[in-house]
XYZ file of C-alpha atoms in Angstrom:
607
model
C 90.736 49.013 59.837
C 88.628 46.177 60.968
C 85.227 45.430 59.402
C 82.750 42.849 60.554
C 81.887 40.036 58.267
C 78.348 41.308 57.685
C 79.536 44.716 56.588
C 82.265 43.164 54.511
C 79.742 40.974 52.572
C 77.031 43.583 52.238
C 78.186 44.836 48.796
C 78.215 41.266 47.590
C 74.711 40.666 48.876
C 73.453 43.842 47.273
C 75.015 42.835 43.979
C 73.353 39.440 44.185
C 70.028 41.075 44.996
C 70.380 43.378 42.013
C 71.194 40.414 39.793
C 68.183 38.508 41.181
C 65.991 41.519 40.610
C 67.231 41.823 37.048
C 66.637 38.080 36.509
C 63.090 38.376 37.838
C 62.446 41.391 35.659
C 63.759 39.563 32.636
C 61.631 36.544 33.534
C 58.594 38.792 33.917
C 59.289 40.429 30.565
C 59.821 37.022 28.965
C 56.528 35.743 30.323
C 54.818 38.947 29.288
C 56.242 38.536 25.820
C 55.071 34.935 25.689
C 51.604 35.972 26.864
C 51.505 38.701 24.255
C 52.620 36.283 21.578
C 50.009 33.720 22.712
C 47.311 36.364 22.641
C 48.498 37.408 19.209
C 48.446 33.787 18.064
C 44.936 33.298 19.462
C 43.798 36.525 17.850
C 45.167 35.437 14.509
C 43.626 31.973 14.965
C 40.273 33.567 15.750
C 40.586 35.806 12.719
C 41.451 32.758 10.623
C 38.419 30.865 11.953
C 36.207 33.852 11.311
C 37.572 34.151 7.802
C 37.016 30.448 7.179
C 33.477 30.742 8.575
C 32.859 33.755 6.367
C 34.190 31.888 3.353
C 32.123 28.816 4.245
C 28.975 30.889 4.577
C 29.817 32.653 1.364
C 30.276 29.295 -0.335
C 26.980 28.040 1.076
C 25.247 31.210 -0.062
C 26.801 30.829 -3.483
C 25.730 27.185 -3.661
C 22.216 28.054 -2.499
C 22.005 30.794 -5.102
C 23.284 28.348 -7.696
C 20.747 25.756 -6.582
C 17.948 28.307 -6.676
C 19.137 29.462 -10.074
C 19.152 25.896 -11.398
C 15.764 25.271 -9.765
C 14.409 28.413 -11.376
C 15.858 27.400 -14.727
C 14.367 23.922 -14.329
C 10.997 25.397 -13.385
C 11.099 27.766 -16.343
C 12.129 24.915 -18.626
C 9.278 22.742 -17.347
C 6.903 25.662 -17.731
C 8.237 26.255 -21.241
C 7.782 22.580 -22.126
C 4.327 22.561 -20.584
C 3.326 25.711 -22.454
C 4.793 24.260 -25.617
C 2.838 21.045 -25.083
C -0.321 23.002 -24.395
C 0.290 25.099 -27.499
C 0.827 21.951 -29.540
C -2.340 20.454 -28.067
C -4.258 23.622 -28.934
C -2.834 23.558 -32.444
C -3.776 19.901 -32.798
C -7.249 20.652 -31.481
C -7.693 23.485 -34.005
C -6.463 21.296 -36.867
C -8.770 18.472 -35.849
C -11.663 20.872 -35.481
C -11.036 22.366 -38.934
C -10.726 18.881 -40.374
C -14.028 17.914 -38.815
C -15.735 20.940 -40.345
C -14.324 20.261 -43.811
C -14.935 16.518 -44.034
C -17.628 13.971 -43.309
C -15.822 12.124 -40.555
C -17.665 10.316 -37.818
C -19.494 12.405 -35.238
C -17.596 10.449 -32.572
C -14.301 12.016 -33.664
C -13.928 15.179 -31.578
C -11.089 17.494 -30.717
C -9.617 17.973 -27.269
C -10.873 21.532 -27.245
C -14.458 20.448 -27.906
C -14.354 18.077 -24.932
C -12.885 20.640 -22.569
C -15.254 23.374 -23.747
C -18.178 21.118 -22.924
C -17.011 20.575 -19.338
C -16.035 24.204 -18.812
C -19.433 25.217 -20.127
C -20.893 23.149 -17.294
C -18.846 25.248 -14.856
C -20.073 28.439 -16.515
C -23.663 27.237 -16.340
C -23.223 26.575 -12.635
C -21.713 30.006 -12.210
C -24.574 31.690 -14.028
C -27.068 29.853 -11.849
C -25.282 31.171 -8.769
C -24.051 27.836 -7.369
C -20.646 26.141 -7.095
C -18.882 29.209 -8.504
C -16.032 29.350 -5.987
C -13.478 27.652 -8.248
C -14.156 30.003 -11.159
C -14.000 33.043 -8.888
C -10.659 31.932 -7.423
C -9.152 31.272 -10.847
C -10.509 34.565 -12.167
C -9.104 36.559 -9.239
C -5.655 34.976 -9.185
C -5.191 34.776 -12.959
C -6.730 38.205 -13.705
C -9.112 36.620 -16.178
C -12.798 37.629 -16.082
C -15.099 34.745 -15.205
C -17.043 35.015 -18.499
C -13.728 34.594 -20.343
C -12.746 31.385 -18.525
C -13.432 29.328 -21.602
C -10.999 27.397 -23.747
C -12.236 29.292 -26.780
C -10.518 32.401 -25.340
C -7.701 31.002 -23.170
C -4.152 31.110 -24.509
C -1.402 28.673 -23.602
C 0.096 31.303 -21.275
C -3.237 31.721 -19.518
C -3.536 27.970 -19.082
C -0.026 28.014 -17.647
C -1.146 30.658 -15.155
C -4.121 28.513 -14.164
C -1.842 25.531 -13.539
C 0.495 27.698 -11.476
C -2.460 28.907 -9.401
C -3.662 25.332 -8.875
C -0.175 24.403 -7.681
C -0.185 27.284 -5.193
C -3.681 26.453 -3.955
C -3.175 22.718 -3.533
C 0.260 22.787 -1.943
C 0.136 26.039 0.009
C -3.041 28.012 0.598
C -5.606 25.203 0.814
C -3.470 23.160 3.213
C -4.299 25.485 6.105
C -7.664 26.669 4.769
C -9.283 23.915 2.684
C -12.183 24.905 0.406
C -15.626 23.337 0.285
C -16.145 19.774 -0.896
C -17.970 21.087 -3.964
C -14.976 23.231 -4.949
C -12.629 20.273 -4.547
C -14.855 18.099 -6.715
C -14.988 20.783 -9.423
C -11.203 21.016 -9.255
C -10.966 17.239 -9.672
C -13.138 17.384 -12.797
C -11.095 20.242 -14.255
C -7.739 18.549 -13.604
C -8.999 15.247 -14.995
C -10.056 16.975 -18.201
C -6.606 18.507 -18.550
C -5.173 14.980 -18.265
C -7.430 13.905 -21.123
C -6.201 16.927 -23.104
C -2.670 15.534 -23.101
C -3.727 12.377 -24.936
C -2.747 12.213 -28.587
C -5.567 10.462 -30.431
C -6.023 9.214 -33.952
C -9.019 9.096 -36.202
C -11.763 6.770 -35.084
C -10.964 7.268 -31.388
C -13.568 9.119 -29.354
C -12.001 11.509 -26.886
C -15.464 12.087 -25.446
C -15.727 8.375 -24.621
C -12.294 8.368 -22.992
C -13.071 11.542 -21.058
C -16.398 10.213 -19.813
C -14.806 6.942 -18.725
C -11.964 8.545 -16.794
C -14.352 11.050 -15.191
C -16.512 8.131 -14.040
C -13.475 6.452 -12.465
C -12.392 9.632 -10.667
C -15.930 10.216 -9.412
C -16.042 6.672 -8.035
C -12.719 7.166 -6.250
C -13.838 10.573 -4.971
C -17.021 9.087 -3.501
C -14.919 6.634 -1.490
C -13.158 9.552 0.252
C -14.459 9.686 3.822
C -14.179 13.437 4.398
C -13.059 16.766 2.944
C -9.446 16.159 3.948
C -9.275 12.891 2.003
C -10.950 14.591 -0.961
C -8.251 17.270 -0.752
C -5.534 14.569 -0.815
C -7.183 13.078 -3.901
C -7.164 16.496 -5.577
C -3.450 16.861 -4.808
C -2.826 13.415 -6.288
C -4.756 14.307 -9.441
C -2.610 17.417 -9.878
C 0.551 15.291 -9.532
C -0.999 13.003 -12.118
C -1.537 15.972 -14.413
C 2.123 16.982 -14.148
C 3.095 13.457 -15.166
C 0.937 13.603 -18.273
C 2.301 17.017 -19.263
C 5.976 16.170 -18.692
C 6.625 12.397 -18.598
C 3.730 10.722 -20.440
C 5.019 8.235 -22.974
C 8.645 8.443 -21.815
C 8.499 4.979 -20.207
C 5.882 2.371 -19.364
C 4.552 2.157 -15.820
C 4.442 -1.181 -13.994
C 0.728 -1.530 -14.733
C 1.220 -0.876 -18.455
C 3.945 -3.535 -18.543
C 1.539 -5.975 -16.865
C -1.199 -5.114 -19.362
C 1.089 -5.702 -22.326
C 2.206 -8.998 -20.791
C -1.357 -10.223 -20.295
C -3.019 -8.873 -23.429
C -3.476 -11.365 -26.238
C -4.132 -8.610 -28.780
C -2.850 -5.059 -29.132
C -4.290 -2.770 -26.480
C -6.541 0.058 -27.595
C -5.609 3.706 -27.091
C -8.424 4.128 -24.583
C -7.369 1.079 -22.560
C -3.727 2.143 -22.442
C -4.666 5.665 -21.336
C -6.953 4.367 -18.571
C -4.265 2.000 -17.290
C -1.621 4.751 -17.388
C -3.981 7.193 -15.669
C -4.960 4.791 -12.868
C -1.393 3.545 -12.458
C 0.105 7.003 -11.997
C -2.856 8.050 -9.829
C -2.143 5.055 -7.581
C 1.436 6.275 -7.131
C 0.341 9.901 -6.729
C -2.197 8.921 -4.067
C 0.517 6.996 -2.239
C 2.745 10.090 -2.264
C -0.056 12.397 -1.110
C -1.549 10.085 1.525
C 1.818 8.856 2.808
C 2.547 12.286 4.248
C -0.757 12.348 6.148
C -1.637 8.783 7.167
C 0.126 5.539 8.050
C -2.939 3.562 6.980
C -4.121 2.709 3.490
C -7.242 4.746 2.781
C -10.409 3.403 1.218
C -9.995 5.610 -1.848
C -6.510 4.148 -2.446
C -7.999 0.659 -2.466
C -10.805 1.841 -4.747
C -8.252 3.258 -7.188
C -6.294 -0.012 -7.137
C -9.534 -1.944 -7.595
C -10.336 0.034 -10.753
C -6.779 -0.463 -12.013
C -6.859 -4.234 -11.483
C -10.315 -4.456 -13.035
C -9.001 -2.646 -16.112
C -6.003 -4.987 -16.252
C -8.125 -8.134 -16.017
C -10.421 -7.022 -18.856
C -7.872 -5.964 -21.498
C -10.185 -6.515 -24.464
C -13.497 -7.344 -22.865
C -12.411 -10.811 -21.668
C -11.698 -11.488 -18.009
C -8.277 -12.905 -17.194
C -6.015 -13.287 -14.139
C -8.928 -12.674 -11.764
C -7.697 -14.995 -8.974
C -4.267 -13.384 -8.675
C -5.677 -9.847 -8.658
C -8.250 -10.802 -6.008
C -5.430 -12.200 -3.867
C -3.432 -9.011 -4.432
C -6.362 -6.911 -3.189
C -6.473 -9.016 -0.014
C -2.853 -8.131 0.720
C -3.698 -4.444 0.416
C -6.912 -4.756 2.460
C -4.910 -6.184 5.374
C -2.365 -3.322 5.216
C 0.424 -5.770 4.361
C 1.283 -4.019 1.077
C 0.536 -0.552 -0.239
C -1.166 -0.378 -3.650
C 2.061 0.785 -5.289
C 4.072 -2.042 -3.714
C 1.388 -4.551 -4.697
C 1.477 -3.486 -8.365
C 5.284 -3.712 -8.383
C 5.064 -7.245 -6.977
C 2.446 -8.200 -9.560
C 4.692 -6.894 -12.348
C 7.587 -9.063 -11.163
C 5.345 -12.133 -10.978
C 3.686 -11.490 -14.354
C 7.099 -11.239 -15.997
C 8.120 -14.549 -14.392
C 4.955 -16.638 -14.757
C 2.541 -16.838 -17.667
C -0.120 -18.860 -15.832
C -2.396 -17.116 -13.351
C -2.403 -20.152 -11.054
C 1.372 -19.841 -10.520
C 1.055 -16.155 -9.623
C -1.798 -16.962 -7.234
C 0.249 -19.679 -5.503
C 3.055 -17.238 -4.729
C 0.638 -14.539 -3.528
C -1.083 -17.125 -1.315
C 2.231 -17.858 0.401
C 2.787 -14.117 0.842
C -0.583 -13.851 2.587
C -0.319 -17.022 4.700
C 3.149 -16.228 6.022
C 2.366 -12.523 6.421
C 5.219 -11.436 4.145
C 5.824 -7.682 4.017
C 7.690 -5.686 1.345
C 10.654 -5.510 3.762
C 11.038 -9.315 3.802
C 14.383 -10.767 2.735
C 15.505 -14.336 2.170
C 18.477 -15.987 3.856
C 20.811 -14.346 1.336
C 19.446 -10.860 2.004
C 17.488 -10.620 -1.251
C 14.090 -8.938 -1.266
C 11.068 -10.850 -2.549
C 11.204 -9.215 -5.985
C 14.960 -9.796 -6.304
C 14.487 -13.417 -5.208
C 11.872 -13.895 -7.945
C 14.276 -12.548 -10.574
C 17.213 -14.552 -9.183
C 15.597 -18.006 -8.936
C 13.516 -18.046 -12.098
C 10.081 -19.595 -12.649
C 11.159 -23.243 -12.296
C 12.796 -22.997 -8.861
C 11.334 -19.966 -7.166
C 8.077 -21.359 -5.757
C 9.742 -24.399 -4.191
C 12.706 -22.413 -2.837
C 10.386 -19.687 -1.534
C 8.208 -22.201 0.306
C 11.219 -23.927 1.892
C 12.647 -20.599 3.033
C 9.333 -19.570 4.566
C 8.994 -22.907 6.367
C 12.510 -22.645 7.852
C 11.980 -19.086 9.032
C 8.555 -19.950 10.419
C 9.782 -22.998 12.354
C 12.624 -20.959 13.857
C 10.014 -18.657 15.432
C 8.503 -21.414 17.638
C 10.014 -20.204 20.929
C 8.991 -16.578 20.374
C 5.499 -17.615 19.242
C 5.050 -19.767 22.370
C 6.054 -16.850 24.606
C 3.579 -14.570 22.842
C 0.811 -17.188 23.114
C 1.431 -17.652 26.831
C 1.316 -13.915 27.453
C -1.827 -13.266 25.398
C -3.779 -16.300 26.610
C -2.387 -16.354 30.176
C -1.610 -20.086 29.945
C 0.179 -22.161 32.571
C 3.672 -23.455 31.912
C 2.302 -27.012 31.879
C -0.103 -26.177 29.038
C 2.652 -24.399 27.120
C 4.884 -27.479 27.458
C 2.117 -29.682 26.031
C 1.526 -27.260 23.152
C 5.263 -27.114 22.432
C 5.635 -30.907 22.399
C 2.601 -31.345 20.132
C 3.741 -28.681 17.681
C 7.320 -29.974 17.622
C 6.023 -33.469 16.892
C 3.873 -32.197 14.014
C 6.828 -30.277 12.559
C 8.911 -33.465 12.669
C 6.061 -35.346 10.991
C 5.894 -32.728 8.233
C 9.516 -33.403 7.278
C 8.710 -37.034 6.412
C 4.985 -36.841 5.696
C 3.896 -39.357 3.028
C 3.612 -37.566 -0.289
C 0.772 -39.362 -2.058
C -0.681 -41.487 0.721
C -4.506 -41.616 0.512
C -6.396 -40.064 3.387
C -7.990 -42.633 5.687
C -10.962 -41.153 7.522
C -10.856 -43.903 10.161
C -7.393 -42.698 11.210
C -8.761 -39.225 11.792
C -10.286 -39.575 15.248
C -9.861 -37.454 18.363
C -12.179 -38.839 21.024
C -10.030 -38.988 24.141
C -8.143 -35.758 23.446
C -4.932 -36.815 25.143
C -1.643 -35.362 23.924
C -0.943 -38.189 21.459
C -4.440 -37.984 19.968
C -4.198 -34.209 19.642
C -0.805 -34.481 17.921
C -2.092 -37.139 15.512
C -5.200 -35.050 14.760
C -3.163 -31.915 14.127
C -0.794 -33.846 11.858
C -3.716 -35.132 9.787
C -5.322 -31.678 9.622
C -2.085 -29.995 8.533
C -1.528 -32.705 5.915
C -5.069 -32.091 4.641
C -4.370 -28.358 4.367
C -1.153 -29.051 2.465
C -2.785 -31.542 0.093
C -5.666 -29.185 -0.746
C -4.044 -25.755 -0.454
C -0.410 -26.407 -1.298
C 0.989 -24.909 1.923
C 1.576 -26.157 5.461
C -0.145 -24.279 8.328
C 2.172 -21.852 10.082
C 3.580 -22.332 13.569
C 1.277 -19.587 14.837
C -1.797 -21.317 13.381
C -0.829 -24.678 14.895
C -0.232 -23.079 18.300
C -3.608 -21.328 18.253
C -5.368 -24.550 17.290
C -3.645 -26.426 20.141
C -4.529 -23.716 22.652
C -8.182 -23.696 21.571
C -8.488 -27.484 21.724
C -6.781 -27.757 25.116
C -8.686 -24.896 26.738
C -12.101 -25.780 25.279
C -11.995 -29.564 25.389
C -14.372 -29.709 28.324
C -17.198 -28.283 26.206
C -18.553 -28.326 22.674
C -17.730 -25.319 20.515
C -20.906 -24.365 18.705
C -19.960 -20.847 17.640
C -16.773 -19.722 15.931
C -16.257 -15.982 15.501
C -15.068 -14.122 12.434
C -12.055 -12.764 14.289
C -10.327 -16.171 14.225
C -7.886 -17.091 11.464
C -9.760 -18.876 8.591
C -7.308 -21.799 8.612
C -7.559 -22.205 12.393
C -11.344 -21.965 12.138
C -11.484 -24.688 9.477
C -9.182 -27.043 11.395
C -11.071 -26.438 14.639
C -14.409 -27.069 12.919
C -13.077 -30.330 11.469
C -11.919 -31.337 14.949
C -15.400 -30.843 16.376
C -16.961 -32.873 13.571
C -14.593 -35.793 14.145
C -15.687 -35.697 17.800
C -19.262 -36.241 16.671
C -20.474 -32.638 16.858
C -22.060 -30.386 14.254
C -20.843 -26.827 14.037
C -22.331 -23.467 13.076
C -19.740 -20.912 11.989
C -21.090 -17.382 12.346
C -19.401 -14.667 10.287
C -19.969 -10.935 10.060
C -21.476 -10.686 6.571
C -22.682 -12.667 3.572
C -19.496 -11.880 1.665
C -17.350 -13.528 4.350
C -19.632 -16.569 4.394
C -19.449 -16.993 0.633
C -15.672 -16.502 0.581
C -15.002 -18.952 3.417
C -17.379 -21.582 2.015
C -15.728 -21.377 -1.396
C -12.192 -21.187 -0.024
C -12.398 -24.182 2.354
C -14.876 -26.478 0.608
C -12.053 -28.599 -0.872
C -10.483 -29.008 2.590
C -13.744 -30.260 4.123
C -14.433 -32.511 1.121
C -10.958 -34.028 1.478
C -11.797 -34.933 5.095
C -15.216 -36.294 4.182
C -17.042 -33.479 6.015
C -20.261 -32.069 4.562
C -20.532 -28.286 4.249
C -23.346 -25.857 3.531
C -24.400 -22.256 4.016
C -27.759 -20.962 5.242
C -27.795 -18.071 2.769
C -30.094 -18.005 -0.267
C -31.997 -21.199 0.579
C -34.277 -20.816 -2.468
C -33.349 -24.189 -3.920
C -32.650 -26.008 -0.683
C -34.909 -26.788 2.239
C -34.064 -25.977 5.798
C -33.505 -29.663 6.571
C -31.102 -30.082 3.652
C -29.042 -27.111 4.828
C -28.726 -28.076 8.473
C -28.101 -31.758 7.814
C -24.564 -30.702 6.894
C -21.777 -31.197 9.430
C -20.774 -27.528 9.188
C -22.958 -24.552 8.282
C -21.526 -21.119 7.484
C -23.735 -18.042 7.791
C -24.360 -14.659 9.372
C -25.979 -14.000 12.735
C -29.077 -12.647 10.987
C -29.471 -15.853 8.979
C -29.103 -18.054 12.051
C -31.560 -15.957 14.084
C -34.067 -15.959 11.231
C -33.820 -19.735 10.853
C -34.225 -20.201 14.589
C -37.537 -18.368 14.666
C -38.739 -20.024 11.452
C -37.783 -23.619 12.216
C -36.355 -24.394 15.653
C -38.894 -22.193 17.446
C -41.717 -24.152 15.771
C -40.015 -27.441 16.487
C -39.309 -28.190 12.829
C -35.586 -28.735 13.320
C -33.543 -31.303 15.178
C -30.380 -29.204 15.396
C -29.646 -27.176 18.481
C -29.095 -23.474 17.842
C -25.639 -22.007 18.351
C -24.989 -19.927 21.413
């Protein structure tokens, strides 16, 4: 029987279709299995990640608990040590008090408790009179101690510990958002200061009352320099940090200031002097920590604290010493170049390197002239203090000066660009200034060392570029010969700019805002041109400082100098016969109405 080809192959096709269908089904199942396995793998991976995250969080929680536990143990240990120290101080006070009652020792020998009772009695008297009682009320409320019982005769070491804990909470938590009155802050300062005095271990013949009165006077002086309640609050915080130092770390190691004092003192320092230096030194650091969180500027009370510290250092046993270096150090702080803490650290390094005050002053002068900050490093990457230790006293000053000169000269291009932008000078003027300054720098490399100054060679009449360069070279050489340092690139550029822009007229008035070195060189330039110059400054202090500081420079150039202040022993004519007169605007105005207005003077007033 005949079958067509299609019918004949149909079973084959059906078989192939069934095989294809089975293959597709198997492929689908395989893919489904792979998908299921992938999902299972992802699920397990997610579970693993979750488990790891849980373990990590558990580990972090465990570490945090461990940290908190250690912190709590440390706090309890510090509190235990503090309470133990307070208990020992109380015991010592009782023993000293009993000894005083049973013997005929000097009336000046008093116990710590007697001193603190006296000051707390002042608080109680204020409370009874109804004024300034806020501090006592706060302490009474938070410590659960009745106000009448807030006396050291009744307080235990535990109660004093509670008071300190309350002060900590107030100063670093509650009072930050809601500061108290200025009176309350001042009472807190007195109380904390007395607790600092309590920590001092004294021997017979030492008056704790005298020490307490002295340190209270210093704190009051610093407190009065605070400009507002917020600054007074920062001072109170710093005093509390100071207190913690005296309860926990006092005597463990010498501060930088104490090391300086021991280096400078010819005789053994007294207990009172050492305590005052330690107190002011740690207060300087504590103020830096408290103020640093609130202000980028150095506050007046920080400078006042440093001033008291330096004054104490320079009078170790009633004799003044190292006054020039400490005055220079204060200038660095006044100009915000160095913080008080950084300044004391620098002074310690210098005092351990140099025994003579003049050597310390020379280094500090270079720091001021070249505007050196604590972040400065030399060409080897060493900081200033490390460079002092590395070079030693014989080489450091010379190496330091050479390094500063090289760095300063390398800044010529940048300084010219800044001068052009600030003064809006033409490119032609900038080119002249650059050529003059470059010529002076080349001259400085081979300047005659001991060549006598010839006044006839110091002339600048025509004021062409060569004359200006020669004049600047002579002026810079005069500064170096009298001051020991060469004027900076910035100072030379400013002098050039002033001479070139003002050469058409006579400068009769120089303002206080100008750099003192630039002012002195510019004044000398005017004198050599045949003019007399009045230099008007903002206050008598500036006039006295500038006259004293630059008198040797003017004398070297053969220029007469005077000041119109305090003319009790000098007539008007004697004062204004000088080539240069320093003074304040009030002095010049007063002299004008007294002398020029009447026609008694032959000198034109400044304008």
